[in-house]
XYZ file of C-alpha atoms in Angstrom:
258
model
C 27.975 1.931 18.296
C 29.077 4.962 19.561
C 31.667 6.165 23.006
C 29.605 7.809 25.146
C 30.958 9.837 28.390
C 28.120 11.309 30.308
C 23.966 10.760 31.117
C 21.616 12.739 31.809
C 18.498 11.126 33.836
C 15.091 13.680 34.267
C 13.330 13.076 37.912
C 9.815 12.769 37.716
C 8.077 9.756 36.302
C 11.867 8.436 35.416
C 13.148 7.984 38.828
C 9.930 6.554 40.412
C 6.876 4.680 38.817
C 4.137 6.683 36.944
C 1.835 4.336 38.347
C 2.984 5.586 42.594
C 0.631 8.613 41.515
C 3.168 10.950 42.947
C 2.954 12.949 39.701
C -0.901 13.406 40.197
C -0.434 14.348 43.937
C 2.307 17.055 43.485
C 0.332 17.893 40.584
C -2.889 17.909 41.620
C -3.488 18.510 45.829
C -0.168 20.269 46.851
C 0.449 22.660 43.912
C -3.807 24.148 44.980
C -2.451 23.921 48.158
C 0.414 26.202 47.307
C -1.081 28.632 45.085
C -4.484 28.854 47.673
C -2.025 29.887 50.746
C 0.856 31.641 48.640
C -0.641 33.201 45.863
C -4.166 34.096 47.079
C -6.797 32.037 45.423
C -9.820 31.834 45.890
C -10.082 28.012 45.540
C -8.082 25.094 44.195
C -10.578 24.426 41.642
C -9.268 27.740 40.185
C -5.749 27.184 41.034
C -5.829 24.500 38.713
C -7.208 26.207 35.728
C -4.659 28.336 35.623
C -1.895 26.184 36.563
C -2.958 23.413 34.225
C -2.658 26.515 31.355
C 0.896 27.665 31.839
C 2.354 24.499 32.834
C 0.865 22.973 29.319
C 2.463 25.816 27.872
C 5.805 26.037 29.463
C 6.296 22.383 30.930
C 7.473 24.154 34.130
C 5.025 25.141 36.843
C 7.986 27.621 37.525
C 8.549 29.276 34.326
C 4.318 28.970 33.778
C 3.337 30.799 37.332
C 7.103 33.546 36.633
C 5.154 34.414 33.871
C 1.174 34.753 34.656
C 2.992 36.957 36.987
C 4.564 38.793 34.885
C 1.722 38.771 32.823
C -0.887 40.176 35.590
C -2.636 36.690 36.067
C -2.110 36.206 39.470
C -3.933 37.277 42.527
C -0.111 37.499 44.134
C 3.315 37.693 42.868
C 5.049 34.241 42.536
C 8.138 34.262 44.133
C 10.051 31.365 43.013
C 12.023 30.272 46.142
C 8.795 29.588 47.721
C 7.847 26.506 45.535
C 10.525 24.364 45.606
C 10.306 24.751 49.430
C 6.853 24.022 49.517
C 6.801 21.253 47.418
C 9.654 19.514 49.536
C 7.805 19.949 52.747
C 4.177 19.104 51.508
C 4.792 16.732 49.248
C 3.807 13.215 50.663
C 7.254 11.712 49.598
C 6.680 8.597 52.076
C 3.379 7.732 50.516
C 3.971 7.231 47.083
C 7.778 6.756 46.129
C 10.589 4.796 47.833
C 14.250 3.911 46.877
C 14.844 0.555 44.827
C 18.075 -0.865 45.331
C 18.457 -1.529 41.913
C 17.763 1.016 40.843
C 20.270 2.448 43.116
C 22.467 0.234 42.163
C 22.746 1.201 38.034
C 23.246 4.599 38.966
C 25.892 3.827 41.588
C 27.728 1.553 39.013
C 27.775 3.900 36.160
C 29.007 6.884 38.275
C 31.521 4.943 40.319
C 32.980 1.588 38.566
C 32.340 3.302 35.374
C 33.252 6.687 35.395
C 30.450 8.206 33.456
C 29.419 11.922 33.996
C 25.786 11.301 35.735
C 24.068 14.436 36.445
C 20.444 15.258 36.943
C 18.362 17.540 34.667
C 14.956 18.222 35.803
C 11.916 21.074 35.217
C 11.140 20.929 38.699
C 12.264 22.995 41.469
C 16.082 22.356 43.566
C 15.105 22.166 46.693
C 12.611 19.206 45.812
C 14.540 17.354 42.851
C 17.058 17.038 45.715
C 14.414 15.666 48.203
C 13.289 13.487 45.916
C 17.100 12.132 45.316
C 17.196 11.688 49.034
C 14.074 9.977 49.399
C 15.239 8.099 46.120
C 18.649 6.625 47.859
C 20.770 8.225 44.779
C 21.882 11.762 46.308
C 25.266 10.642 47.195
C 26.096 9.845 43.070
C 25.142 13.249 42.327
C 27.165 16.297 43.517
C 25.689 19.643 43.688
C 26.771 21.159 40.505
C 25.861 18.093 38.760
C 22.586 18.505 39.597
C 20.639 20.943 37.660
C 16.806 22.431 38.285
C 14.709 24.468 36.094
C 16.313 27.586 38.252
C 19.526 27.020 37.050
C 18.630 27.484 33.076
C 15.726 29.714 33.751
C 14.492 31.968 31.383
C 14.982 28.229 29.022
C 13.789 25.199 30.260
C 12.666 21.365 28.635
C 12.496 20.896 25.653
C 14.080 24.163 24.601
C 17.747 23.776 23.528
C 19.094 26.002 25.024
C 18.329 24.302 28.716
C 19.884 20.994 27.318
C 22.965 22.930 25.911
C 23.551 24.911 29.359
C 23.740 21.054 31.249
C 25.908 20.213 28.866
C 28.174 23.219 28.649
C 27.956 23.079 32.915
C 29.528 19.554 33.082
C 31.641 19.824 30.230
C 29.729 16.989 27.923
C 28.800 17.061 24.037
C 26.009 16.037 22.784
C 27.224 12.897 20.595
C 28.729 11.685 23.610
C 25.860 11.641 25.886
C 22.709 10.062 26.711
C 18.966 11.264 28.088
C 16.907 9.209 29.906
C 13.227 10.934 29.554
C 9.682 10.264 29.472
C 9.110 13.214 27.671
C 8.276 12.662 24.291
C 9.005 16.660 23.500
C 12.271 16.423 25.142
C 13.214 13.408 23.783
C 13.100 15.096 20.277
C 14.530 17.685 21.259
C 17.652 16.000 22.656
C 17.419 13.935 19.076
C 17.428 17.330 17.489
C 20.890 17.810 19.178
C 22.458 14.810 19.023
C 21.782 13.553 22.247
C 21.291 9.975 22.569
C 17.644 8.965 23.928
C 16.248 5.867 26.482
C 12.296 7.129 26.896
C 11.602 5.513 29.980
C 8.275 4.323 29.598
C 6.308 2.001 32.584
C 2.641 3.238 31.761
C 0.361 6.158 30.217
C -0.266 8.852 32.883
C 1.690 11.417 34.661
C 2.909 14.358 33.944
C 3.085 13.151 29.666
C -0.481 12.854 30.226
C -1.020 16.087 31.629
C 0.970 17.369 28.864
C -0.858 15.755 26.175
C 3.268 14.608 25.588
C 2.169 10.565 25.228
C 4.866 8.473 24.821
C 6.078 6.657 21.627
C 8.302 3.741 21.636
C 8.642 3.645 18.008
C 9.313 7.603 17.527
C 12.347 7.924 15.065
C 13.801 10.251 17.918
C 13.563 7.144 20.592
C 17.091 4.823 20.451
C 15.836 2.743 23.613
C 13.003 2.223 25.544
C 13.133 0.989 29.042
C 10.325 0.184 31.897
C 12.257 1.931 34.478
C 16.421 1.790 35.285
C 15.925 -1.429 36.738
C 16.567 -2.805 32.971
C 19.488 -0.985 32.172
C 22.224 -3.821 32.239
C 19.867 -6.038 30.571
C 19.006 -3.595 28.060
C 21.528 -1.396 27.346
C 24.747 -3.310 28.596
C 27.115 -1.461 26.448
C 26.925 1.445 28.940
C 29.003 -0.424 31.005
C 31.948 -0.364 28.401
C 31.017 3.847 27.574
C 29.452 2.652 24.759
C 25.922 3.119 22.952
C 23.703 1.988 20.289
C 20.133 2.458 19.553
C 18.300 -0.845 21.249
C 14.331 -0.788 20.770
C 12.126 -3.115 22.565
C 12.616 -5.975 20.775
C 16.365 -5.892 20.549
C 19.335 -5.184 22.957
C 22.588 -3.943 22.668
C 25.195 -5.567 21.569
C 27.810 -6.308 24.691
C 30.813 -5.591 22.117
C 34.300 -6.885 22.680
């Protein structure tokens, strides 16, 4: 068992249910949408070609569409301020996620009766990782600068190191002393790689892993825990409570300690 002093939790398809379809919609519908009216397409059909390309490749539609611009693959410029906005707006937040209060409620105790450095580490745009906190019920735990979007570690981003080690660095955490929780098989590894302690999160196949050909393995070496959503957290990993953690597959839980 180990003292731990901060976690990290990713956004999509960790704070809400693969199974709402969100993932698809933002995914699918909206970012056409987007790249029909703002980068000149002729059709979402071929929106998604070439979306579906660079965000397999960069696991960011941000960092994928900055560079088919740079790289002359675009009818348009990208200009990054314009997607995070977009997505916020024209995303169909109401439809597919909602808050759960316990969820809410394991994030409010760790930050607040616990003490733990929570922040947010997502691949996805500010403007709607923090709409989806709102819509989520969780914005209060998470101040600003504890909050951090692909913009902020831009030209990195999941699963390269150097993201995870400007988060850290940003709220003054190590990686032995913190935990991830992902549903990103490649990011899980590569927080293993660092140190970093893991929970995949793990309620169904789909989603963005899907997309991603990134399916998840509860038995990876580089997987300590594996929960269906937050909701399990005290049950499951109860030593976070006392700023403690040990690994705690499926089958087992962790120890409560003295």
């Amino acid at each position: 068992m180990v003292e731990i002093d901060a976690v990290l939790l990713d956004v999509d398809d960790t704070l809400y249910p693969v199974t709402s379809g969100f993932s698809d919609h933002r995914n699918g519908e909206v970012i056409c949408k987007f790249m029909v009216e703002h980068l000149s397409f002729e059709s979402a059909e071929s929106a998604k070609i070439l979306r579906d390309e660079y965000f397999q490749r960069y696991h960011s539609t941000m960092k994928g569409l900055t560079i088919a611009t740079e790289e002359g693959r675009l009818p348009k410029p990208f200009k990054q301020e314009e997607l995070g906005q977009y997505w916020a707006d024209h995303c169909d937040f109401a439809k597919f996620i909602r808050a759960d209060p316990r969820q809410i409620e394991v994030i409010r105790s760790l930050a607040q009766d616990v003490g733990l450095k929570m922040a947010v580490f997502t691949n996805s745009p500010r403007k709607y990782a923090l709409r989806c906190l709102e819509v989520l019920g969780v914005r209060e735990f998470f101040p600003d600068d504890h909050v951090f979007a692909v913009e902020d570690v831009l030209p990195a981003c999941k699963p390269q190191p150097e993201a995870f080690k400007a988060v850290l660095d940003a709220i003054g955490a190590v990686p032995e002393r913190t935990v991830m929780f992902e549903d990103s098989m490649k990011n899980i590894r590569a927080c293993k790689a660092l140190g970093i302690h893991t929970v995949l999160v793990h309620e169904a196949e789909g989603g963005e892993a899907a997309l991603l050909h990134d399916t998840p393995i509860r038995d990876d070496p580089a997987v300590d825990a594996v929960l269906k959503d937050l909701s399990e957290t005290p049950s499951l990993l109860p030593c976070l409570w006392k700023k403690r953690f040990e690994a705690a597959k499926p089958s087992a839980s962790c120890p409560k300690g003295p």
